[in-house]
PDB file of C-alpha atoms in Angstrom:
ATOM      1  CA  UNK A   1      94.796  29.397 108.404  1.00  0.00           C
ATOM      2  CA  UNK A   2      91.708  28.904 110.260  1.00  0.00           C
ATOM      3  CA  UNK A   3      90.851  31.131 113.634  1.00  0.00           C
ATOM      4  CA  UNK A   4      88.785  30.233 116.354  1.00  0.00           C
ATOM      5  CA  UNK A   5      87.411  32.706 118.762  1.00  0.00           C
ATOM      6  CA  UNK A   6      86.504  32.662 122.217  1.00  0.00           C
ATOM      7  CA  UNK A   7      84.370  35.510 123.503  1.00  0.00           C
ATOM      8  CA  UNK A   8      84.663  36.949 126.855  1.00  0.00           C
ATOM      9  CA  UNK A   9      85.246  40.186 129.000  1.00  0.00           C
ATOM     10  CA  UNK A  10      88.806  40.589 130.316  1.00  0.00           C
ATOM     11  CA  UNK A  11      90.069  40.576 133.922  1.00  0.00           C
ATOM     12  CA  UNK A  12      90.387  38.535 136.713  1.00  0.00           C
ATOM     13  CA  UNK A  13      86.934  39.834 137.922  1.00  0.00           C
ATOM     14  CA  UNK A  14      85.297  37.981 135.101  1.00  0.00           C
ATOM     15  CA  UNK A  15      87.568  34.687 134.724  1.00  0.00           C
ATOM     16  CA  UNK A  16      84.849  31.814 135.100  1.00  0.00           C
ATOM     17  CA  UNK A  17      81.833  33.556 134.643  1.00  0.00           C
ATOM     18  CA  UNK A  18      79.176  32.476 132.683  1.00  0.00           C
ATOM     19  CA  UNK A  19      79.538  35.009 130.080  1.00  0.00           C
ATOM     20  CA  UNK A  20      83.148  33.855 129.481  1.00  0.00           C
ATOM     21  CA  UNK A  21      82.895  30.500 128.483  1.00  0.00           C
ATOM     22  CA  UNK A  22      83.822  31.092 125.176  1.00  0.00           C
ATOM     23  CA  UNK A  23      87.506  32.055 127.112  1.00  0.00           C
ATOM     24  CA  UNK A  24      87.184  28.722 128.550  1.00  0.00           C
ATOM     25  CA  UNK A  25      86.395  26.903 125.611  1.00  0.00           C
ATOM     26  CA  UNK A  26      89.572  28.340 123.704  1.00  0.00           C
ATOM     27  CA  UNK A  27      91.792  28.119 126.878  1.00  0.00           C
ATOM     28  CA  UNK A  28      91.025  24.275 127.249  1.00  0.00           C
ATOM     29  CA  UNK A  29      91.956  24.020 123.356  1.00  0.00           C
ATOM     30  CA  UNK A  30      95.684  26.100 124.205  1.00  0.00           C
ATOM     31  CA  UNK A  31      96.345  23.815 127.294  1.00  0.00           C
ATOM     32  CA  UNK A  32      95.808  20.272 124.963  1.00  0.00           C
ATOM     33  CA  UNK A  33      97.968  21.887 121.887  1.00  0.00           C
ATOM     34  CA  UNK A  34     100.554  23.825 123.822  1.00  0.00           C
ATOM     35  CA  UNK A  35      99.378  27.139 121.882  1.00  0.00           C
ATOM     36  CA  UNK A  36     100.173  29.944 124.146  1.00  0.00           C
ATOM     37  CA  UNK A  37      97.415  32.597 124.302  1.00  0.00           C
ATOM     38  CA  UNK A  38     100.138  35.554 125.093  1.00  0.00           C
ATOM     39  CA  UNK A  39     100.088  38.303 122.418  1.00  0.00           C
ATOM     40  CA  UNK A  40      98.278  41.376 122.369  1.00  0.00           C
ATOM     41  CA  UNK A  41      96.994  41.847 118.635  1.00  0.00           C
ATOM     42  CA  UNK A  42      93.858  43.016 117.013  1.00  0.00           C
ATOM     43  CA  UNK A  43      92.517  44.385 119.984  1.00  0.00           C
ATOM     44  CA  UNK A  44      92.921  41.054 121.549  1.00  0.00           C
ATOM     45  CA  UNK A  45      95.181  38.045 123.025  1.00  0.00           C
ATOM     46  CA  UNK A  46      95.960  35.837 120.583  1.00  0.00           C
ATOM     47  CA  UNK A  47      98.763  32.294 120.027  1.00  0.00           C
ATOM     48  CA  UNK A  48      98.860  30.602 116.937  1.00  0.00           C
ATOM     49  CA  UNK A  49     100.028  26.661 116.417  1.00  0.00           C
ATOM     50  CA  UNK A  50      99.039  23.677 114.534  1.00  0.00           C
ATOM     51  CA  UNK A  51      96.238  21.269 114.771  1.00  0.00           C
ATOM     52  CA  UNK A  52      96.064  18.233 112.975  1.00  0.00           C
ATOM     53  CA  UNK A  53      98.793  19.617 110.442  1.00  0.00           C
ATOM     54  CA  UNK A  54      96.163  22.377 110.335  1.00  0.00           C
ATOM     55  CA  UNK A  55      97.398  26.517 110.779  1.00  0.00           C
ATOM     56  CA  UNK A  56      95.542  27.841 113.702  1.00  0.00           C
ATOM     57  CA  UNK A  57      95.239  31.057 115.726  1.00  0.00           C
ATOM     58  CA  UNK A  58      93.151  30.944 118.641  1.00  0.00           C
ATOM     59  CA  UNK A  59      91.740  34.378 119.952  1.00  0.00           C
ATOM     60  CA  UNK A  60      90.393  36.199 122.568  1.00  0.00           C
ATOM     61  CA  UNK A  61      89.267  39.539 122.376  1.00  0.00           C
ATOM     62  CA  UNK A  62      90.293  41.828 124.932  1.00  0.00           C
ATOM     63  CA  UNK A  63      87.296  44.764 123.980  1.00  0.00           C
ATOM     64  CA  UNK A  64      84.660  43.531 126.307  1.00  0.00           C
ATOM     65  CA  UNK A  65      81.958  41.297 124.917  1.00  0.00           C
ATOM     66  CA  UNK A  66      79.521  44.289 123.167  1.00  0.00           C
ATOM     67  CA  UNK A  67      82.669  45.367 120.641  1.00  0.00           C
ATOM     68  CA  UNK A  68      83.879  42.011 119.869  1.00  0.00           C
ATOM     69  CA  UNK A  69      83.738  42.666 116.204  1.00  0.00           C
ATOM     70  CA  UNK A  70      86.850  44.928 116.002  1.00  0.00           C
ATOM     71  CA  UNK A  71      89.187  42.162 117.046  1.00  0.00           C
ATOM     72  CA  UNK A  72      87.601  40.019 114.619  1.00  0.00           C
ATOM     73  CA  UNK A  73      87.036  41.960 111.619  1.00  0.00           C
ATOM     74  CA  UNK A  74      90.893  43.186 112.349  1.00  0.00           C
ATOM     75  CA  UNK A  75      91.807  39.317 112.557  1.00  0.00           C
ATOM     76  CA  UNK A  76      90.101  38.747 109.120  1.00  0.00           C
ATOM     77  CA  UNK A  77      91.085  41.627 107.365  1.00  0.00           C
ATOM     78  CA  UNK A  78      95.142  41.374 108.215  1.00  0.00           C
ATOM     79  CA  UNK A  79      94.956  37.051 107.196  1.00  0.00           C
ATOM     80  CA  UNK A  80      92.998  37.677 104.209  1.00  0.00           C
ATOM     81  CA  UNK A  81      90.220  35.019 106.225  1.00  0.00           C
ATOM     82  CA  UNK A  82      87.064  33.997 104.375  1.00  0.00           C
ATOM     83  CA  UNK A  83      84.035  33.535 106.520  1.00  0.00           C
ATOM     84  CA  UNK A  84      84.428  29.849 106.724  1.00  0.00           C
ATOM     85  CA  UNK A  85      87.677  30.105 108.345  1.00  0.00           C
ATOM     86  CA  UNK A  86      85.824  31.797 111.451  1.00  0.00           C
ATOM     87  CA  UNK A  87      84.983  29.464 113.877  1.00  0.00           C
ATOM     88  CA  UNK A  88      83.267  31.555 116.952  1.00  0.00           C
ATOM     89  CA  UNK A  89      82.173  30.270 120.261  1.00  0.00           C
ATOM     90  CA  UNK A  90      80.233  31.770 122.788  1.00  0.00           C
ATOM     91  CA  UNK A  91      77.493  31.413 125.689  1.00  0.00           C
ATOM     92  CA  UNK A  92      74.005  30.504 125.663  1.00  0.00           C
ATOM     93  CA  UNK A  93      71.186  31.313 127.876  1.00  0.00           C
ATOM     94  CA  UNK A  94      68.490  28.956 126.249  1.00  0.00           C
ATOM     95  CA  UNK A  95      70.237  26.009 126.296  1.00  0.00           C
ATOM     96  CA  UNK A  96      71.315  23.579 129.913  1.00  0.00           C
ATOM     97  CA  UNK A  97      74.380  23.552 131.197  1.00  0.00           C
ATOM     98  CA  UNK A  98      76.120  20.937 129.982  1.00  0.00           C
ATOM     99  CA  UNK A  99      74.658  21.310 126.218  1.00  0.00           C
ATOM    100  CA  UNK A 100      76.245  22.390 122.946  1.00  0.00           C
ATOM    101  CA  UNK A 101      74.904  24.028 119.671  1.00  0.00           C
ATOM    102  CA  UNK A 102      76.671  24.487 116.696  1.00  0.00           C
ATOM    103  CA  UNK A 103      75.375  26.238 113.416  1.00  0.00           C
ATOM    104  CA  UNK A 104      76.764  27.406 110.499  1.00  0.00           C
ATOM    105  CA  UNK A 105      75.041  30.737 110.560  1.00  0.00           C
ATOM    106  CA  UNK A 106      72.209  32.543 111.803  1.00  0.00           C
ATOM    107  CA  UNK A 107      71.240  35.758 113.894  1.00  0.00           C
ATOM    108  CA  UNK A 108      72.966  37.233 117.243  1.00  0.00           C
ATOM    109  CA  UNK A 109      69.374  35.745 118.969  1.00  0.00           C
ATOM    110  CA  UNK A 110      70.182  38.390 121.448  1.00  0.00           C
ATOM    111  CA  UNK A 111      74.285  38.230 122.271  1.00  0.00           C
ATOM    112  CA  UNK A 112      75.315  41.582 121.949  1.00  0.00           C
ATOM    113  CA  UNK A 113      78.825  39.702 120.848  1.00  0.00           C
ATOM    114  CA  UNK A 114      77.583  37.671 118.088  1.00  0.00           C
ATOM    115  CA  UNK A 115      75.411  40.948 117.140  1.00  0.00           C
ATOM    116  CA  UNK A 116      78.762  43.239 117.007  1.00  0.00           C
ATOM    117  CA  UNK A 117      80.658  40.709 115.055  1.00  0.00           C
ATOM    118  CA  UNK A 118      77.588  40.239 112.546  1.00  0.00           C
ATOM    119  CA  UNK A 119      77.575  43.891 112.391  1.00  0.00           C
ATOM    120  CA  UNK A 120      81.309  44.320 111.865  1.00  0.00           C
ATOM    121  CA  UNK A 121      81.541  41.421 109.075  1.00  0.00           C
ATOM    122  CA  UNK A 122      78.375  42.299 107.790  1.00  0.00           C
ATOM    123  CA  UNK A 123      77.211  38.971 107.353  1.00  0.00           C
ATOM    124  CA  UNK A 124      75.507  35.817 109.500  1.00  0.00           C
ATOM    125  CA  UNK A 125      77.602  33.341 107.169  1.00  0.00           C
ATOM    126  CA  UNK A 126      80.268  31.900 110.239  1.00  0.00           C
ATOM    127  CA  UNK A 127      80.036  28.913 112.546  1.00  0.00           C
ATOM    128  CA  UNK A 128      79.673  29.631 115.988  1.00  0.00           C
ATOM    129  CA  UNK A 129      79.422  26.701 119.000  1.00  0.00           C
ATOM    130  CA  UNK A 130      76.611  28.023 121.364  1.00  0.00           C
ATOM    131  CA  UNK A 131      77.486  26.482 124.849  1.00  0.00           C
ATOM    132  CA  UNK A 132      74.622  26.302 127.280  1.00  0.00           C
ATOM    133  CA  UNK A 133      75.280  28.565 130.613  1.00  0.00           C
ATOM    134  CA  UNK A 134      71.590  27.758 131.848  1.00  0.00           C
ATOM    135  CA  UNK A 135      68.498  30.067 131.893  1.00  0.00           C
ATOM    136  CA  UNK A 136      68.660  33.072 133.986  1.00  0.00           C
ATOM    137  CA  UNK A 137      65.767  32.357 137.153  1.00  0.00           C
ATOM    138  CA  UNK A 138      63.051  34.503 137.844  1.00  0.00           C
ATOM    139  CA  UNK A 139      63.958  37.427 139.194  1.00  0.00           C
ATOM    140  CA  UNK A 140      67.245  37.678 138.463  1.00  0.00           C
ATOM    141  CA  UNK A 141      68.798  40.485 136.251  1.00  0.00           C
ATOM    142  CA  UNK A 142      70.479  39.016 132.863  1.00  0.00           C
ATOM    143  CA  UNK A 143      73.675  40.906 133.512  1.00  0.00           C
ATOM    144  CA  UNK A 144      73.790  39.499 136.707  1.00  0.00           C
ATOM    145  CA  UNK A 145      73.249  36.166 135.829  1.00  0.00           C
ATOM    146  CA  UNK A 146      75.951  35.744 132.610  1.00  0.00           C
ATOM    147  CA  UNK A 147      78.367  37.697 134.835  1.00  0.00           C
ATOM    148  CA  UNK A 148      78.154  35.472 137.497  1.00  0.00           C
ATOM    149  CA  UNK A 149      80.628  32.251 138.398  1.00  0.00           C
ATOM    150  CA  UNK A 150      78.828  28.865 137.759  1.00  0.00           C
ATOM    151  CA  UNK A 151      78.245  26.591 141.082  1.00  0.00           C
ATOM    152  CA  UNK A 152      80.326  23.991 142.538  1.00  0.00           C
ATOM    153  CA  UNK A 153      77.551  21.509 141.410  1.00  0.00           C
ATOM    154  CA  UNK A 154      77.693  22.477 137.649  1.00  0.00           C
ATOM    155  CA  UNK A 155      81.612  22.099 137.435  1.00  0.00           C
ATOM    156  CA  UNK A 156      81.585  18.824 136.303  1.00  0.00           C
ATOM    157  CA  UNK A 157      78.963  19.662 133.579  1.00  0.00           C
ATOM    158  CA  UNK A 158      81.459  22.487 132.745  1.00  0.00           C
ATOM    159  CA  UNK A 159      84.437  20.184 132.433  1.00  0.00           C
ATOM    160  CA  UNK A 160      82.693  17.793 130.153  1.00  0.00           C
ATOM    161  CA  UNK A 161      81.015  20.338 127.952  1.00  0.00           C
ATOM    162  CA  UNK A 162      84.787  21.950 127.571  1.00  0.00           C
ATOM    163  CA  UNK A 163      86.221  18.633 126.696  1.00  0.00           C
ATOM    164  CA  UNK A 164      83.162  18.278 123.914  1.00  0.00           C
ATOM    165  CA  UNK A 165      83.888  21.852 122.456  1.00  0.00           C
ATOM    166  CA  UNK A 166      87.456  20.958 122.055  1.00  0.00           C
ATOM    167  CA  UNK A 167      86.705  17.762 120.297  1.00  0.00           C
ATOM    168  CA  UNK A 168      84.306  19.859 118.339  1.00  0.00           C
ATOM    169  CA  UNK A 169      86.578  22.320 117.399  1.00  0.00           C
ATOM    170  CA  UNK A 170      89.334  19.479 115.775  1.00  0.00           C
ATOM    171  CA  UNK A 171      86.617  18.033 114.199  1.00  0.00           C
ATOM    172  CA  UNK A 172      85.244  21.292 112.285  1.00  0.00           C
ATOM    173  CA  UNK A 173      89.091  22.042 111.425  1.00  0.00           C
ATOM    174  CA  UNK A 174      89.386  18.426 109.658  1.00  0.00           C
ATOM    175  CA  UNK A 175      85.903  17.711 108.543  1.00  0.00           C
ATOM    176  CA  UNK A 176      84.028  21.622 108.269  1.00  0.00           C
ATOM    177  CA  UNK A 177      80.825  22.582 110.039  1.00  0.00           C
ATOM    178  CA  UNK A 178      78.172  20.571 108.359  1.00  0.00           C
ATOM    179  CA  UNK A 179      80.011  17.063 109.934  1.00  0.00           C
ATOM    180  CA  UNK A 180      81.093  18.846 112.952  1.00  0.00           C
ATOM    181  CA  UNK A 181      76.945  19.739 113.164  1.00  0.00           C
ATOM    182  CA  UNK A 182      75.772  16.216 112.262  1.00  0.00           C
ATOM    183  CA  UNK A 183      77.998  14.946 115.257  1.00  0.00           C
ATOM    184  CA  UNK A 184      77.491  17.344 117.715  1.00  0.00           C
ATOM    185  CA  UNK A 185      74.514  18.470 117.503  1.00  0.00           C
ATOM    186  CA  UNK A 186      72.393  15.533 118.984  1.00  0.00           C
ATOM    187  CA  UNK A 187      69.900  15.765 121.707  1.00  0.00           C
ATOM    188  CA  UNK A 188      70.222  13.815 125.181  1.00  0.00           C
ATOM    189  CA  UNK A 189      67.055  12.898 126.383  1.00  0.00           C
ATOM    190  CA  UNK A 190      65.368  14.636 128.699  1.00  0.00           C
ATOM    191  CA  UNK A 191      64.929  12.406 132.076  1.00  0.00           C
ATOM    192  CA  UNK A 192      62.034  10.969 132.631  1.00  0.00           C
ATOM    193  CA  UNK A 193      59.215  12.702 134.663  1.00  0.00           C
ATOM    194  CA  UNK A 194      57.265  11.332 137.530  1.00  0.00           C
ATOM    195  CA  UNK A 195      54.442   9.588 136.276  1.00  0.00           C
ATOM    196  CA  UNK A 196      51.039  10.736 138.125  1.00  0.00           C
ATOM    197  CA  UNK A 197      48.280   8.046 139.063  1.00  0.00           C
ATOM    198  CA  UNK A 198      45.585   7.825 136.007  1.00  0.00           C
ATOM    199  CA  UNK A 199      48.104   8.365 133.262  1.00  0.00           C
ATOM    200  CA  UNK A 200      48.367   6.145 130.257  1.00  0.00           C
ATOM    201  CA  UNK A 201      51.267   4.225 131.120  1.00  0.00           C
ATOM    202  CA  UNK A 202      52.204   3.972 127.205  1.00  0.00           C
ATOM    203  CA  UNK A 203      51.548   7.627 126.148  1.00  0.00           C
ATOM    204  CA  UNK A 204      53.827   8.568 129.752  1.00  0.00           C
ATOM    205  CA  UNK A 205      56.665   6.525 128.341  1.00  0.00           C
ATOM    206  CA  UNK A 206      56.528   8.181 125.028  1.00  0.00           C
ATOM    207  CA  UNK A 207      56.323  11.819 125.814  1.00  0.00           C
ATOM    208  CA  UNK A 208      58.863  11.521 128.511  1.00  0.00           C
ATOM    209  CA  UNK A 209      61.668  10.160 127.051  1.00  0.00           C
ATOM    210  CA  UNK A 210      61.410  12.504 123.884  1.00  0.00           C
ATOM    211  CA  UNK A 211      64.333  14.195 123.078  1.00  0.00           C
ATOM    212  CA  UNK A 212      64.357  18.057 123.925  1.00  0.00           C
ATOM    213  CA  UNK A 213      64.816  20.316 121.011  1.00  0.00           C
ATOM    214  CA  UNK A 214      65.600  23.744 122.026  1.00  0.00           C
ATOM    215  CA  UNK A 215      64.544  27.115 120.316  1.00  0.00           C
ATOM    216  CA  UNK A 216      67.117  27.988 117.849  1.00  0.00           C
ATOM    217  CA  UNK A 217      68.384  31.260 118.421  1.00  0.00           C
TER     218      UNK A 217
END
């Protein structure tokens, strides 16, 4: 059995907020496999189904974003899951809307979610997709910002980036991270910048169309 997790706060007054993309993420893997999300369990709502021939259980917990670790180390510790059947996905201030990172391990890099299931596993060993919410603007408060809805501009960015985690998600459930990582981990460019008079035409071209690689977290 493999589980993937969506993290979130529950209630309506948080449905489609930035900080509950993970919800999204696992909600728009439910709706393709007919996997209904409608049992309260390990501190959290939880359906289980098949992909790809494969045992799944797809979760969200239900203790608000900072204790996330007791519905997952509860999860774990009642299926007898190793680390590698974890597959966690969350948001991401430091990456654009519309972007995707996933990693096999590594620090909370600041989400107090990742940091309480880290702490409650006590290891950084489990793949997590990182789904880009945008960088909070100056002057706003962080809470204010993940807990906020995303604007009728970004929606189709939203939709797309969904579609791409759910692909994501088959193919680490056939194929493991390290594919899943080598596929879905590339890089758009960044577009290109408006060139000012007296530049090199040649070293414009180059820097501009580099790919963008963000700071890992």
């Amino acid at each position: 059995m493999k589980a993937i997790i969506g993290l979130g706060n529950p209630g309506r007054e948080y449905a489609g907020t930035r900080h509950n993309i993970g919800f999204d993420a696992v909600t728009a893997i439910s709706d393709k496999y007919n996997i209904r999300i409608d049992t309260h369990k390990f501190k959290g709502l939880v359906g289980q189904g098949y992909i790809g021939g494969e045992k799944v259980i797809l979760v969200q917990p239900q203790t608000y974003m900072n204790l996330s670790g007791e519905c997952v180390r509860e999860l774990k510790d009642f299926y007898k899951l190793n680390t590698d059947d974890i597959l966690v996905i969350c948001d991401d201030i430091s990456f654009d809307v519309g972007r995707m990172r996933v990693r096999g391990k590594g620090s909370a890099g600041g989400h107090n979610g990742l940091k309480n299931i880290i702490a409650h596993l006590g290891t950084e060993e489990f793949t997590r997709f990182k789904i880009g919410v945008g960088e909070k603007p100056d002057g706003w408060d962080l809470a204010d910002f993940v807990l906020a809805r995303f604007p009728k501009d970004e929606e189709p960015q939203i939709r797309s980036i969904l579609k791409k985690a759910v692909e994501a998600a088959e193919c680490w459930l056939e194929y493991g991270t390290q594919k899943t990582m080598n596929l879905y981990n590339i890089n758009p460019p960044k577009p290109p910048k408006q060139k000012k008079p007296g530049m090199q035409d040649a070293k414009a071209d180059e820097a501009d169309n580099k790919a963008e690689t963000p700071a890992e977290q």
